[in-house]
Short mmCIF file of C-alpha atoms in Angstrom, two decimals:
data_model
loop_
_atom_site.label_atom_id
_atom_site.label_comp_id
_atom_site.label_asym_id
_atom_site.label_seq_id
_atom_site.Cartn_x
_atom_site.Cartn_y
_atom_site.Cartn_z
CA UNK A 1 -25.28 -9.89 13.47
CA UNK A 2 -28.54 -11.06 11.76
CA UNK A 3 -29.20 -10.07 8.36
CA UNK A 4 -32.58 -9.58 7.26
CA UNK A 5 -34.03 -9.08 3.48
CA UNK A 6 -37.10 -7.72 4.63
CA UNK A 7 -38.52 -5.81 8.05
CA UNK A 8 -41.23 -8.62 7.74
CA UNK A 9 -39.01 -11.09 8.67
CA UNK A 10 -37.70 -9.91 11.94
CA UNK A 11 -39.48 -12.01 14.91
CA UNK A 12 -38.38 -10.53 18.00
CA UNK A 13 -39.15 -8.13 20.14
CA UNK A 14 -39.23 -4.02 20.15
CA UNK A 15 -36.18 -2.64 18.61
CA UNK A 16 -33.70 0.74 18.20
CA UNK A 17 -33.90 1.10 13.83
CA UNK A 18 -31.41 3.32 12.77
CA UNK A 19 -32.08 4.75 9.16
CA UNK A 20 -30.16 5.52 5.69
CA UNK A 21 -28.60 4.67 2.89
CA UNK A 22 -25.15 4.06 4.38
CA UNK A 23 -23.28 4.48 1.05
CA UNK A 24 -19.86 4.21 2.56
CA UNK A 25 -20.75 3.41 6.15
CA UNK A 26 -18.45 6.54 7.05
CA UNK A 27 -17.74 8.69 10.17
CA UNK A 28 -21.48 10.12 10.19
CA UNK A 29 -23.44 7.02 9.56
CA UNK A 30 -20.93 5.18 12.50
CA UNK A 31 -22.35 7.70 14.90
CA UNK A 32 -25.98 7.15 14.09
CA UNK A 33 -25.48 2.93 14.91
CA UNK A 34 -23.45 3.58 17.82
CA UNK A 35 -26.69 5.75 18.61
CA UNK A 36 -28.74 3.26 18.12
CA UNK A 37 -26.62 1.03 20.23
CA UNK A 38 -25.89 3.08 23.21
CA UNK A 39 -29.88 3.88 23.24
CA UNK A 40 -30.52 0.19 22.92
CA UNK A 41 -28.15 -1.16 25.54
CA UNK A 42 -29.59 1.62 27.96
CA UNK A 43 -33.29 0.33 27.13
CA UNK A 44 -32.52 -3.29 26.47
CA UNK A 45 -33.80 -3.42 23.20
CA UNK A 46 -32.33 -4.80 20.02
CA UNK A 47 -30.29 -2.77 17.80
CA UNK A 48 -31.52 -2.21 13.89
CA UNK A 49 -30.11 -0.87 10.81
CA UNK A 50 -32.08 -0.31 8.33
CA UNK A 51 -30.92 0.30 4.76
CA UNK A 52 -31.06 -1.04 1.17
CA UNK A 53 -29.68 -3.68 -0.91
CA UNK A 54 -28.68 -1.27 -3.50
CA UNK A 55 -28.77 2.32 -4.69
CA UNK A 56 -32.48 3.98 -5.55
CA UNK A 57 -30.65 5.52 -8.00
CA UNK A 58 -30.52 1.55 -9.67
CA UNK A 59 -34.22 1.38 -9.81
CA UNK A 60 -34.86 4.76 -11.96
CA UNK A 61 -32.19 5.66 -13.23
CA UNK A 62 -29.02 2.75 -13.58
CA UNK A 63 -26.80 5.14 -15.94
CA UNK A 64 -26.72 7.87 -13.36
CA UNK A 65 -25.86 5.58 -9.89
CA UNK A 66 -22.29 6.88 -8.39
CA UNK A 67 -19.34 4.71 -8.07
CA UNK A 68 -19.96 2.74 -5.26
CA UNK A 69 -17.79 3.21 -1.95
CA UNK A 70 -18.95 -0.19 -0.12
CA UNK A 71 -20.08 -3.40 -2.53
CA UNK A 72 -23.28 -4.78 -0.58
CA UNK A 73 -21.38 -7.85 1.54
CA UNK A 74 -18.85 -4.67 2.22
CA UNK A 75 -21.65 -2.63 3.57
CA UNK A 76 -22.83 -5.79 5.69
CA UNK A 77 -19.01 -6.32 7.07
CA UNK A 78 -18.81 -2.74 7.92
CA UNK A 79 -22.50 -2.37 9.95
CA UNK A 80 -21.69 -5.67 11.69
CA UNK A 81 -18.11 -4.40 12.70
CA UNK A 82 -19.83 -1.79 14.27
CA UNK A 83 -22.02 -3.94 17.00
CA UNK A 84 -25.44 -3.48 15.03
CA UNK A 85 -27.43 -6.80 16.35
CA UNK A 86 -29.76 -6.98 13.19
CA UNK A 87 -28.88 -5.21 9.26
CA UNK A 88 -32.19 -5.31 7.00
CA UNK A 89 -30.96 -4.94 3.51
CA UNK A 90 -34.45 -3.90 1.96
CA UNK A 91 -34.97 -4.68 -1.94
CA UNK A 92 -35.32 -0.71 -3.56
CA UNK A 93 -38.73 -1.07 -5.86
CA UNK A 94 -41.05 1.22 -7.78
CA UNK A 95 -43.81 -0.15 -5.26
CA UNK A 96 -41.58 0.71 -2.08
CA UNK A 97 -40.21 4.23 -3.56
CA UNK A 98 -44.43 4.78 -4.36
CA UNK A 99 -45.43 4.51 -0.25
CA UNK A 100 -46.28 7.93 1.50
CA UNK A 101 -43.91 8.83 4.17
CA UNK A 102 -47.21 7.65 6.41
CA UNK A 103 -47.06 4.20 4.95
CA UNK A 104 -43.79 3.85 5.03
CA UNK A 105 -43.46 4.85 8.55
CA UNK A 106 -46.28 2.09 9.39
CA UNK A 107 -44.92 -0.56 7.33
CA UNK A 108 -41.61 -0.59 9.34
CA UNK A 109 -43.52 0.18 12.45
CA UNK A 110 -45.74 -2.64 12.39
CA UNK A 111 -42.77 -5.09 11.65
CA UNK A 112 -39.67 -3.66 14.13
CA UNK A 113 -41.63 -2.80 17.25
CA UNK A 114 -39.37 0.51 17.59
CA UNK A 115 -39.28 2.36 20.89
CA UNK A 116 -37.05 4.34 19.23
CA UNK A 117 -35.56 5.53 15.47
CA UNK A 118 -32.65 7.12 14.78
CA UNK A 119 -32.02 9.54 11.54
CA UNK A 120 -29.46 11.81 10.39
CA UNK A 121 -30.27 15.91 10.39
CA UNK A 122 -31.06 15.58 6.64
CA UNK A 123 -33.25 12.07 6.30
CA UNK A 124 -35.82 12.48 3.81
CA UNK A 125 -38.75 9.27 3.11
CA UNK A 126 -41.55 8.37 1.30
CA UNK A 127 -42.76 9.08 -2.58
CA UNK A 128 -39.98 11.37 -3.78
CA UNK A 129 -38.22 11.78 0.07
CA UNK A 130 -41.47 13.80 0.98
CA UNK A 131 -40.99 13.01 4.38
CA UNK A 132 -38.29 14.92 6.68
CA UNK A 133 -37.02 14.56 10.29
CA UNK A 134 -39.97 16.78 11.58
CA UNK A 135 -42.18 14.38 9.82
CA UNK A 136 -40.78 11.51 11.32
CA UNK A 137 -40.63 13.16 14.87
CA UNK A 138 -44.59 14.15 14.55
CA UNK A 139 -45.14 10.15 12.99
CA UNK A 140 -43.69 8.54 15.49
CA UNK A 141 -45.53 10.09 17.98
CA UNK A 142 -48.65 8.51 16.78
CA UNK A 143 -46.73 5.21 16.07
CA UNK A 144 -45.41 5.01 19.36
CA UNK A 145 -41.77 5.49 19.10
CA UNK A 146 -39.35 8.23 19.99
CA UNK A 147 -37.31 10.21 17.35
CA UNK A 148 -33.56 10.87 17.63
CA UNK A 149 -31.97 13.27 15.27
CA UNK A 150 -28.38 12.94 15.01
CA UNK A 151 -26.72 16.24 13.47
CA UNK A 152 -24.40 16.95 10.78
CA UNK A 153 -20.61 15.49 11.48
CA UNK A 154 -18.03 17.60 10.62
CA UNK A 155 -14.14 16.89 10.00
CA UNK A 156 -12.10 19.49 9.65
CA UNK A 157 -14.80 22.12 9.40
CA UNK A 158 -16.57 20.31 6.57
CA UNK A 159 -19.15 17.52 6.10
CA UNK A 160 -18.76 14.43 6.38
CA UNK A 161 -20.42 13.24 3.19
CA UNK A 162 -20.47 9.71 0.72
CA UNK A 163 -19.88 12.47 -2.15
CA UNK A 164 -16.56 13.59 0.03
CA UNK A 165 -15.42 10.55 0.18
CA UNK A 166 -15.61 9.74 -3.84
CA UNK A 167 -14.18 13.53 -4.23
CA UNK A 168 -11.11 11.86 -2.38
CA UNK A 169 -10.70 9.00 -3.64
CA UNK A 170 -11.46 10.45 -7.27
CA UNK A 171 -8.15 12.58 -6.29
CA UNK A 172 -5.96 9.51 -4.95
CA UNK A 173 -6.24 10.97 -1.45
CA UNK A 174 -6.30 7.99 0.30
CA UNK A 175 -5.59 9.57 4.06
CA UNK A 176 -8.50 11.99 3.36
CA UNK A 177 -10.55 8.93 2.82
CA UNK A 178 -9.47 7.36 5.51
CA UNK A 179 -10.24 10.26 7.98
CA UNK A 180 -13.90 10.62 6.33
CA UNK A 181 -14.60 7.01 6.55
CA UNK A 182 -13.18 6.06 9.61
CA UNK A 183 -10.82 3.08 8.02
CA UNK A 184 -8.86 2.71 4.77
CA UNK A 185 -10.48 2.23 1.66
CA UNK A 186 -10.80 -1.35 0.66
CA UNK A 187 -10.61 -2.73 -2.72
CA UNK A 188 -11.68 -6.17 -2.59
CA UNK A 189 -11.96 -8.98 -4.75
CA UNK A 190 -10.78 -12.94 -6.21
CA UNK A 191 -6.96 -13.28 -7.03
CA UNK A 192 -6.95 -14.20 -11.08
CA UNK A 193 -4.18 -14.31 -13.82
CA UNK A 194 -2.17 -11.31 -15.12
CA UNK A 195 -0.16 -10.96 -17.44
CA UNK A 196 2.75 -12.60 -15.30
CA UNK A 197 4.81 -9.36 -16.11
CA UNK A 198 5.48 -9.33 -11.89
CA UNK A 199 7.07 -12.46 -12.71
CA UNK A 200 9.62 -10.74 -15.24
CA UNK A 201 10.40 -8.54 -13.14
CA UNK A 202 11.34 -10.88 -10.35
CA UNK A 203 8.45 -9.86 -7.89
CA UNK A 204 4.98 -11.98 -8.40
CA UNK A 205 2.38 -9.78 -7.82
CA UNK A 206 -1.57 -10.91 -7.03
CA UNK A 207 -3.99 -9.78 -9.62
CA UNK A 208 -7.06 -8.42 -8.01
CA UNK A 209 -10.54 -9.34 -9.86
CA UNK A 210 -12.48 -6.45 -7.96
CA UNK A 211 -16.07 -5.15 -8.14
CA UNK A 212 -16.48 -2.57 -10.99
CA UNK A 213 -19.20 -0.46 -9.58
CA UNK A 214 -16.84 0.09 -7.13
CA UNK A 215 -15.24 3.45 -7.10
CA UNK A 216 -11.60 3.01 -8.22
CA UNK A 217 -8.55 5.49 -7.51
CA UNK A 218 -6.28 7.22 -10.27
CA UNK A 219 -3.95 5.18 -12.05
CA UNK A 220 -0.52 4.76 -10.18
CA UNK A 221 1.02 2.74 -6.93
CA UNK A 222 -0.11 2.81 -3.73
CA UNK A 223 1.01 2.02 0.03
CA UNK A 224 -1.41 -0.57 0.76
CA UNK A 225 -2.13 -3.44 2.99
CA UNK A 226 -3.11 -7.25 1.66
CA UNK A 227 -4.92 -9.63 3.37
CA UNK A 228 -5.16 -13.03 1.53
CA UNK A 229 -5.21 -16.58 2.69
CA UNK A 230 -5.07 -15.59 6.73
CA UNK A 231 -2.37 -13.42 6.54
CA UNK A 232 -1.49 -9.66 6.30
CA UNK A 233 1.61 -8.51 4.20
CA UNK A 234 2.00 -4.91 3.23
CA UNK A 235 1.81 -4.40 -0.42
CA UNK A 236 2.97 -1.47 -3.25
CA UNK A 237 -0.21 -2.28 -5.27
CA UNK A 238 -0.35 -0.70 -8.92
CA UNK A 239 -3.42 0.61 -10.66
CA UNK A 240 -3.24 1.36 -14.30
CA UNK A 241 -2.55 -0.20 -17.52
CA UNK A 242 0.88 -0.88 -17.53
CA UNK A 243 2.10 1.81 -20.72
CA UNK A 244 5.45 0.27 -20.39
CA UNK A 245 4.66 -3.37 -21.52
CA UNK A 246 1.55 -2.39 -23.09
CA UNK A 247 -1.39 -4.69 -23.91
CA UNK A 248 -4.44 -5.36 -21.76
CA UNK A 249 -7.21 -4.09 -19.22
CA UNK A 250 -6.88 -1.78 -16.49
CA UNK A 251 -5.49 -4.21 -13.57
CA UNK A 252 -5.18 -3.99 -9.97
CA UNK A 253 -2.08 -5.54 -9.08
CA UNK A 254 -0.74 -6.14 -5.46
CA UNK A 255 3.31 -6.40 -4.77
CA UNK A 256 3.56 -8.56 -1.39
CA UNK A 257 6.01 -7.69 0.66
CA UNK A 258 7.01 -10.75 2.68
CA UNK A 259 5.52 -13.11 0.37
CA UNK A 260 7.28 -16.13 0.93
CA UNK A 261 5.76 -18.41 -2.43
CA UNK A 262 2.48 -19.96 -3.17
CA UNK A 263 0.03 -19.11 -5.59
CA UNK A 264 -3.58 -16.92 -4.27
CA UNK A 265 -5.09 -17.89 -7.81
CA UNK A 266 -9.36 -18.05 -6.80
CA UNK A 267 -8.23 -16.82 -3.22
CA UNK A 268 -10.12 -13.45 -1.84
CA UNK A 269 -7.62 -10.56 -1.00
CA UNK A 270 -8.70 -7.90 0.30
CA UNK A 271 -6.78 -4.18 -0.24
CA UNK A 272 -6.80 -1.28 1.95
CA UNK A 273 -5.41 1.51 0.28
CA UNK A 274 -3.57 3.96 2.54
CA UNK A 275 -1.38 6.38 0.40
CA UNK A 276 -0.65 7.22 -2.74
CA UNK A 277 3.19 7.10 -4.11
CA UNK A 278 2.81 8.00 -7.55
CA UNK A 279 1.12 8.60 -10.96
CA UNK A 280 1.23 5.72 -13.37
CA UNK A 281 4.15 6.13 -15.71
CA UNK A 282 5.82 4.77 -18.72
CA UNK A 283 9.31 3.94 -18.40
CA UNK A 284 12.11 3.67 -20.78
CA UNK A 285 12.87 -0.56 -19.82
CA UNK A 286 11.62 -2.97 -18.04
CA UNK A 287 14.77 -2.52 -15.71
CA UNK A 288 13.81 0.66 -15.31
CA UNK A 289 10.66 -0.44 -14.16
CA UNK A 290 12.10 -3.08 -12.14
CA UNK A 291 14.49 -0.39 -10.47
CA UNK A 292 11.02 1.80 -9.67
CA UNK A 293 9.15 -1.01 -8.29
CA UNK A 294 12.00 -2.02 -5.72
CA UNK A 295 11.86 1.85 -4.74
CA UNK A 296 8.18 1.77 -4.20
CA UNK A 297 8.44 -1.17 -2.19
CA UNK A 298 10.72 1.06 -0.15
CA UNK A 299 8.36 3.64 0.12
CA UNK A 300 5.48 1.24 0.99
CA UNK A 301 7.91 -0.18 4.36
CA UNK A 302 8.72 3.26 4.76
CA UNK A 303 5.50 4.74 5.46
CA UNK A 304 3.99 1.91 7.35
CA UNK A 305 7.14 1.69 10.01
CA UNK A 306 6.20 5.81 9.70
CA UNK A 307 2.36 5.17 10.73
CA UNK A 308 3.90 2.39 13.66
CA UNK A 309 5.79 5.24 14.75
CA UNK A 310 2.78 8.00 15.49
CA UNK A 311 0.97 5.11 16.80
#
């Protein structure tokens, strides 16, 4: 996939742009690229998404942008993973949030070459999202491009929605998150130094240095699965604070299971959080603790030969 900065930059021919903010990438923005994919195969065209580099929200208002379900190279894994030919990551300004829905129909228009746009039900553009999917339908008309208008996606009767999805994961419901998104919510980040207490306990665990805009889970252990170095392990990874040897920030801790030695120190890991065991806890010993974490490791085997299973 090629990754553009700006629509200016593209130099090939007419396209398929797919539109939105993608926070998440989930289960309703999937359909709109494969959209844009099936209608570009069909016309051979090039396929487009076309999104931002980060939240509006960052531009007026940083104090009030939600936690983040996708970091930016997250969002760019995800669209590519998808078979998008060409991502523009546009820069979010007070000049580019100023353009009428007319110019900012033209501005793309002139750049992509578009035979054809795709946009959710409930796409809104220009100064203050002043422009709606009627207004793009009627624009592209005199543009020269055909409007598709994907509807609302639904999962179990409800909405697929970014603010679903944080609702979820605000609630440690991993599998909900999961089924919303279309994949397992990823934590992702550089292996650094703990505070070696895995190694006390007899089971060296990788300390994750992840993004903090990122929206994080409740405190507690989860079922997860670790990819570091090349290789996949299942994990019990712990989220908290650690009350029982107290001292030090919140951490996100993996447990490898079928770690073999080595150290991951500067190494990218990547997490994907699949269910949640427990709450975070304080325990009366450290053997105590070393007693739970051999049962959550367990549970973590447990439920993933469970999941092979229903496969």
């Amino acid at each position: 996939m090629k990754l553009l900065t700006h629509e200016r930059q593209w130099r090939g021919g007419e396209t398929v742009v797919a539109f939105g903010m993608f926070d998440g990438v989930h289960e309703g923005h999937a359909r709109l690229m494969r959209t844009a994919n099936e209608l570009a195969a069909l016309h051979d065209l090039t396929s487009v998404v076309y999104t931002f580099s980060s939240h509006p929200m960052a531009t007026f208002a940083p104090d009030r942008v939600p936690p983040q379900l996708e970091t930016r190279s997250e969002k760019v894994r995800t669209i590519a993973q998808l078979g998008v030919d060409v991502a523009v990551l546009r820069p979010f300004d007070r000049a580019y949030a100023a353009l009428s829905p007319e110019e900012f129909v033209r501005s793309f228009a002139e750049a992509l070459h578009p035979r054809h746009v795709v946009i959710g039900f409930n796409y809104s553009f220009g100064c203050k999202g002043a422009g709606k999917a009627e207004d793009m339908i009627r624009l592209g008309k005199a543009f020269g491009f055909e409007t598709h208008v994907v509807p609302e996606v639904q999962i179990d009767g409800l909405p697929v929605s970014s603010t679903r999805i944080r609702a979820a994961v605000g609630e440690g419901d991993m599998e909900e998150a999961e089924k919303l998104l279309g994949r397992p919510y990823a934590l992702c980040g550089v292996v650094e130094h703990g505070k070696q207490l895995g190694r006390r306990l007899d089971f060296p665990t990788a300390n994750l240095r992840w993004d903090r805009s990122k929206a994080l889970p409740p405190k507690g252990v989860y079922a997860a699965l670790a990819f570091v170095r090349g290789t996949w392990y299942m994990a019990a990874v712990n989220i908290g604070e650690h009350p029982t040897a107290p001292g030090g920030r919140m951490t996100v801790e993996a447990n490898l299971i079928g770690y073999e030695g080595g150290e991951f120190y500067g190494c990218h890991m990547r997490l994907l959080l699949c269910r949640r065991l427990r709450a975070e806890k304080k325990f009366d010993s450290l053997e105590a603790l070393r007693e739970e974490v051999m049962r959550n490791r367990m549970q973590t085997v447990a439920y993933f030969q469970e999941k092979a299973t229903e496969a």
